[in-house]
């Protein structure tokens, strides 16, 4: 398969940047241990560059008040974590290098800070140019709203760390770990998002909805094969210590 | 969300300009991988948040503004006053104009 996953019991994954780019050529992965630039005397995150996977994605805060909080040792195992305040924190950037997807997969290793807040789970937001079939519907959004809080709360109470992920395409919305994924504007069977699309973490690019969550990793890209997902989960475990379901 | 409300985006941007002037032209960013600190042009304090009333909010956000609140600064040769926390108001999330929602129908579960 593309990317060259090693097979069988002889696999020796190193989880290097080069290896991850080879195996996950159309995925961008951010981890809180790397790629972070802080501001405001080390209290906030100005940018968080994807260091793994083959896609380029370097989300930054558009203004000072949009910067998520930085904690150098507040995450699981004393690792750094980044927290969106659910008010106006957001980081965003164009996703490049062939992000022409008609199926895509998103996820984050996170814990929620405050439950039962409307749209308190917003994780990703896409905005940009869309291809035929959904051209007239300018936004696609993956989030978990208050209406899904019960399901989330059952398996991931406040403060618990877990890897949430799911895949979406025109005719499919699948989720893992009990999360409910909501897909907007996924009508039609043609391609979904075009190259250079902007992806945001913690909030909606144009405002109005934000997530009050802490993250130690996140990923965005084309829908993964089972083998690729296995590698991604192993990489996230290596980088965050959180086991994927 | 705490901040100051202005009737127009232009007025809100003017308020941001005053805050930016008070905070100074540069700020420090630290690369957490290398520890290297860079001095860079300061980002705008905030992007005004549209409210349902048609007004615009400039978020107060954090403690940094306390140090400059009420200070008179020079903006393009004109003395301007940084707003004080005492004049800030609390805005509920529902008061924020969901501009994107107007373009994107609410998701169906």
Coordinates of C-alpha atoms in Angstrom, one line a residue:
Chain A
X1 CA 0.0 0.0 0.0
X2 CA 1.0 3.6 -0.4
X3 CA 3.4 4.6 2.3
X4 CA 4.9 1.2 2.9
X5 CA 3.5 -0.1 6.1
X6 CA 5.7 -2.9 7.4
X7 CA 3.8 -6.0 7.9
X8 CA 3.8 -8.9 10.2
X9 CA 5.6 -9.3 13.5
X10 CA 8.8 -7.8 12.3
X11 CA 7.5 -4.3 12.3
X12 CA 9.8 -1.9 14.0
X13 CA 8.1 1.5 14.0
X14 CA 10.2 4.4 15.0
X15 CA 7.6 7.1 14.8
X16 CA 10.0 9.5 13.2
X17 CA 8.8 12.4 11.1
X18 CA 10.1 10.7 8.0
X19 CA 8.4 7.4 8.8
X20 CA 5.1 9.1 9.6
X21 CA 5.1 11.1 6.4
X22 CA 5.8 7.9 4.4
X23 CA 3.0 5.9 6.0
X24 CA 0.5 8.8 6.4
X25 CA 1.2 11.0 3.4
X26 CA -2.1 12.8 3.5
X27 CA -2.5 13.3 7.2
X28 CA -1.2 16.1 9.4
X29 CA -0.6 15.3 13.1
X30 CA 0.2 17.8 15.8
X31 CA 1.5 16.7 19.2
X32 CA 1.9 19.0 22.1
X33 CA 5.5 17.9 22.8
X34 CA 6.7 19.5 19.5
X35 CA 6.0 22.3 17.2
X36 CA 4.6 24.7 19.7
X37 CA 5.4 28.4 19.8
X38 CA 4.2 30.2 22.9
X39 CA 3.5 33.8 23.6
X40 CA 2.4 36.0 26.5
X41 CA 5.3 34.9 28.7
X42 CA 4.7 31.3 28.1
X43 CA 1.0 31.3 29.0
X44 CA -0.5 31.0 25.6
X45 CA 0.1 29.2 22.3
X46 CA 0.6 31.3 19.2
X47 CA 1.2 28.4 16.8
X48 CA 1.2 24.6 16.8
X49 CA 2.9 23.1 13.8
X50 CA 2.1 19.6 12.5
X51 CA 5.4 17.6 12.9
X52 CA 4.1 14.2 11.8
X53 CA 2.3 12.9 8.7
X54 CA 2.9 14.1 5.2
X55 CA 0.5 17.1 5.1
X56 CA 1.7 20.6 6.0
X57 CA -0.5 22.3 8.6
X58 CA 0.7 25.0 11.0
X59 CA -2.3 26.5 12.7
X60 CA -1.8 29.9 14.3
X61 CA -3.9 32.2 16.4
X62 CA -5.3 35.0 14.3
X63 CA -5.1 37.5 17.2
X64 CA -3.7 37.7 20.7
X65 CA -7.0 37.0 22.4
X66 CA -7.5 33.9 20.2
X67 CA -4.5 32.1 21.6
X68 CA -5.3 28.9 23.5
X69 CA -3.7 28.4 26.9
X70 CA -0.3 26.6 27.3
X71 CA 0.5 24.4 30.2
X72 CA 4.0 22.9 30.0
X73 CA 3.3 20.0 32.2
X74 CA -0.5 19.8 32.7
X75 CA -1.2 17.0 30.3
X76 CA -1.2 13.2 30.9
X77 CA 2.1 12.0 32.2
X78 CA 3.2 15.6 32.8
X79 CA 3.4 16.4 29.2
X80 CA 2.4 19.8 27.7
X81 CA -1.2 20.4 26.9
X82 CA -3.1 23.1 25.0
X83 CA -6.5 24.3 26.2
X84 CA -9.2 26.2 24.3
X85 CA -11.3 28.3 26.5
X86 CA -14.6 27.7 24.8
X87 CA -15.0 31.5 24.4
X88 CA -12.9 32.7 21.5
X89 CA -9.7 30.6 21.3
X90 CA -8.9 29.2 17.9
X91 CA -5.9 28.4 15.8
X92 CA -6.1 27.9 12.1
X93 CA -4.1 27.4 8.9
X94 CA -4.4 26.1 5.4
X95 CA -3.8 22.5 4.9
X96 CA -1.6 21.9 1.9
X97 CA 0.1 19.2 -0.2
X98 CA -2.8 17.6 -1.9
X99 CA -5.7 18.0 0.5
X100 CA -8.2 17.1 -2.2
X101 CA -10.4 14.8 -0.2
X102 CA -13.7 13.2 -0.7
X103 CA -13.3 11.2 2.5
X104 CA -11.5 12.5 5.5
X105 CA -10.6 11.6 9.0
X106 CA -10.3 13.8 12.0
X107 CA -9.3 13.2 15.6
X108 CA -7.8 14.5 18.8
X109 CA -6.3 13.3 22.0
X110 CA -8.2 15.4 24.4
X111 CA -10.0 15.8 27.6
X112 CA -13.0 18.1 28.0
X113 CA -12.8 20.9 30.5
X114 CA -16.4 21.9 30.9
X115 CA -19.3 19.6 30.0
X116 CA -22.9 20.5 29.0
X117 CA -22.0 23.7 27.3
X118 CA -23.5 24.2 23.9
X119 CA -21.0 23.4 21.2
X120 CA -18.4 23.0 23.8
X121 CA -16.8 20.2 21.8
X122 CA -16.0 22.0 18.6
X123 CA -12.7 20.6 17.5
X124 CA -12.3 21.2 13.8
X125 CA -13.7 23.6 11.4
X126 CA -13.1 23.8 7.7
X127 CA -13.5 26.8 5.5
X128 CA -12.3 27.5 2.0
X129 CA -13.0 26.5 -1.5
X130 CA -15.2 23.5 -2.1
X131 CA -15.5 21.4 -5.2
X132 CA -18.6 20.8 -7.3
X133 CA -21.5 19.2 -5.5
X134 CA -21.2 21.3 -2.4
X135 CA -20.0 24.5 -3.9
X136 CA -23.0 26.3 -2.6
X137 CA -22.6 25.1 0.9
X138 CA -19.5 26.8 2.2
X139 CA -18.8 25.1 5.5
X140 CA -18.1 21.7 6.8
X141 CA -17.8 21.2 10.4
X142 CA -17.0 18.4 12.8
X143 CA -18.0 19.0 16.3
X144 CA -19.8 17.5 19.2
X145 CA -22.6 19.6 20.5
X146 CA -24.4 19.6 23.7
X147 CA -26.9 17.2 22.3
X148 CA -24.2 14.5 22.2
X149 CA -22.9 15.3 25.7
X150 CA -24.6 12.3 27.2
X151 CA -22.9 9.8 24.9
X152 CA -19.5 11.5 25.4
X153 CA -19.9 11.8 29.1
X154 CA -20.6 8.1 29.5
X155 CA -17.2 7.2 28.1
X156 CA -15.1 10.3 28.7
X157 CA -16.0 12.2 31.8
X158 CA -14.5 15.6 32.3
X159 CA -10.7 15.3 32.8
X160 CA -10.3 11.9 31.2
X161 CA -8.0 11.7 28.3
X162 CA -9.0 9.8 25.2
X163 CA -8.4 9.7 21.5
X164 CA -11.5 10.7 19.7
X165 CA -11.6 10.2 16.0
X166 CA -13.9 9.6 13.1
X167 CA -14.1 9.6 9.4
X168 CA -16.5 11.3 7.1
X169 CA -17.5 11.2 3.4
X170 CA -20.5 12.1 1.4
X171 CA -22.4 9.0 2.3
X172 CA -20.8 8.1 5.6
X173 CA -20.3 9.5 9.0
X174 CA -18.6 7.1 11.3
X175 CA -17.3 7.6 14.8
X176 CA -15.2 5.9 17.4
X177 CA -15.2 5.9 21.1
X178 CA -18.8 6.7 21.3
X179 CA -18.5 10.2 19.9
X180 CA -21.1 11.4 17.6
X181 CA -19.8 13.1 14.5
X182 CA -21.9 15.6 12.8
X183 CA -21.3 16.4 9.2
X184 CA -22.6 19.4 7.5
X185 CA -23.1 19.9 3.8
X186 CA -22.0 16.4 3.0
X187 CA -24.4 16.1 0.1
X188 CA -23.3 14.7 -3.2
X189 CA -20.7 12.1 -4.0
X190 CA -18.0 14.3 -5.5
X191 CA -14.9 15.6 -3.8
X192 CA -15.3 17.4 -0.6
X193 CA -12.6 19.9 0.2
X194 CA -10.1 21.4 -2.1
X195 CA -6.4 21.9 -1.8
X196 CA -5.4 24.7 0.5
X197 CA -8.5 24.4 2.6
X198 CA -8.3 26.1 6.0
X199 CA -8.7 23.9 9.1
X200 CA -9.2 25.2 12.6
X201 CA -8.7 23.7 16.0
X202 CA -10.7 24.6 19.1
X203 CA -13.1 26.9 17.3
X204 CA -15.0 28.0 14.2
X205 CA -12.9 30.1 11.9
X206 CA -15.5 32.7 11.5
X207 CA -16.5 32.7 15.1
X208 CA -19.5 31.9 17.1
X209 CA -18.6 28.4 18.4
X210 CA -15.6 27.2 20.4
X211 CA -14.5 24.2 22.3
X212 CA -13.6 24.2 25.9
X213 CA -11.2 21.2 25.7
X214 CA -7.5 20.4 26.4
X215 CA -5.5 18.6 23.7
X216 CA -2.2 16.9 23.5
X217 CA -2.5 15.8 19.9
X218 CA -4.8 16.1 16.9
X219 CA -4.8 14.9 13.3
X220 CA -6.6 15.7 10.1
X221 CA -6.4 14.2 6.7
X222 CA -7.8 11.7 4.3
X223 CA -9.7 8.8 5.6
X224 CA -7.3 6.2 6.8
X225 CA -7.0 2.6 5.9
X226 CA -7.2 0.2 8.9
X227 CA -3.5 -0.4 8.6
X228 CA -2.8 3.4 8.6
X229 CA -5.1 3.9 11.5
X230 CA -3.2 1.2 13.4
X231 CA 0.0 3.1 12.8
X232 CA -1.6 6.5 13.7
X233 CA -2.9 5.1 17.0
X234 CA 0.5 3.6 17.8
X235 CA 2.2 6.9 17.0
X236 CA -0.2 8.8 19.2
X237 CA 0.4 6.4 22.0
X238 CA 4.2 6.9 21.6
X239 CA 3.8 10.7 21.6
X240 CA 1.1 11.1 24.2
X241 CA 0.8 7.9 26.3
X242 CA -2.9 7.8 25.7
X243 CA -4.2 4.5 24.3
X244 CA -6.6 4.7 21.3
X245 CA -9.7 2.5 21.5
Chain B
X1 CA -17.0 36.6 27.5
X2 CA -15.9 39.9 29.0
X3 CA -15.1 42.9 26.9
X4 CA -16.2 46.3 25.6
X5 CA -19.0 46.8 23.1
X6 CA -18.8 49.3 20.3
X7 CA -21.5 50.2 17.9
X8 CA -19.5 49.6 14.7
X9 CA -16.6 47.4 13.6
X10 CA -14.7 50.5 12.8
X11 CA -15.1 51.7 16.4
X12 CA -14.0 48.3 17.7
X13 CA -11.0 48.3 15.5
X14 CA -10.1 51.7 16.8
X15 CA -10.3 50.4 20.3
X16 CA -8.0 47.5 19.3
X17 CA -5.6 50.0 17.9
X18 CA -5.4 51.8 21.2
X19 CA -4.8 48.5 23.1
X20 CA -2.1 47.6 20.6
X21 CA -0.4 50.9 21.0
X22 CA -0.4 50.5 24.8
X23 CA 1.0 47.0 24.7
X24 CA 3.8 48.1 22.4
X25 CA 4.9 47.3 18.8
X26 CA 6.6 44.0 19.5
X27 CA 6.2 40.8 21.6
X28 CA 8.3 37.7 22.4
X29 CA 7.5 34.3 21.0
X30 CA 9.2 31.3 22.4
X31 CA 9.9 28.1 20.4
X32 CA 9.2 25.4 23.0
X33 CA 11.3 22.9 21.0
X34 CA 14.5 24.9 21.1
X35 CA 13.9 27.5 23.8
X36 CA 14.7 30.2 21.3
X37 CA 12.9 33.5 21.9
X38 CA 12.1 35.8 18.9
X39 CA 11.0 39.3 19.1
X40 CA 8.3 39.8 16.5
X41 CA 5.7 42.5 15.6
X42 CA 2.8 42.2 18.0
X43 CA -0.3 40.6 16.8
X44 CA -3.5 42.6 16.9
X45 CA -5.1 42.3 20.3
X46 CA -8.4 41.0 19.0
X47 CA -10.6 40.5 16.0
X48 CA -13.8 42.3 16.9
X49 CA -16.6 39.8 17.7
X50 CA -19.9 40.6 16.0
X51 CA -22.9 40.5 18.3
X52 CA -26.5 39.8 17.5
X53 CA -27.4 43.4 18.3
X54 CA -25.2 44.5 15.4
X55 CA -22.6 45.9 17.7
X56 CA -19.0 44.5 18.1
X57 CA -17.2 43.2 21.1
X58 CA -13.5 43.6 21.9
X59 CA -12.6 40.9 24.3
X60 CA -10.8 41.9 27.5
X61 CA -9.3 38.4 27.8
X62 CA -6.5 38.4 30.3
X63 CA -4.6 40.1 33.0
X64 CA -2.3 41.9 30.6
X65 CA -5.0 44.6 30.0
X66 CA -5.2 45.3 33.7
X67 CA -1.7 46.8 33.6
X68 CA -2.6 49.2 30.8
X69 CA -6.3 50.0 31.6
X70 CA -7.0 53.7 31.7
X71 CA -3.6 54.5 30.3
X72 CA -3.4 57.4 27.8
X73 CA -1.5 56.5 24.7
X74 CA -0.6 58.2 21.5
X75 CA -2.3 56.8 18.4
X76 CA -1.1 58.5 15.3
X77 CA -0.6 61.7 17.2
X78 CA -3.9 61.6 19.0
X79 CA -4.1 60.8 22.7
X80 CA -6.4 57.9 23.3
X81 CA -7.5 56.2 26.6
X82 CA -7.3 52.4 27.0
X83 CA -10.7 51.3 28.4
X84 CA -10.9 50.2 31.9
X85 CA -12.1 46.8 33.3
X86 CA -14.8 48.7 35.2
X87 CA -16.5 49.6 31.9
X88 CA -16.4 46.1 30.5
X89 CA -19.5 44.0 30.2
X90 CA -20.2 40.3 30.2
X91 CA -21.5 38.9 27.0
X92 CA -23.2 35.5 27.0
X93 CA -22.3 33.1 24.2
X94 CA -25.8 33.3 22.9
X95 CA -25.3 37.0 22.3
X96 CA -22.6 36.4 19.8
X97 CA -23.6 36.6 16.2
X98 CA -23.1 33.2 14.7
X99 CA -22.1 34.5 11.4
X100 CA -20.9 31.2 10.1
X101 CA -24.1 29.5 11.2
X102 CA -26.0 31.8 8.9
X103 CA -24.1 30.3 6.0
X104 CA -24.1 26.8 7.3
X105 CA -27.3 25.2 8.5
X106 CA -27.2 23.6 11.9
X107 CA -25.9 20.1 11.6
X108 CA -28.4 17.2 11.7
X109 CA -27.6 14.4 14.1

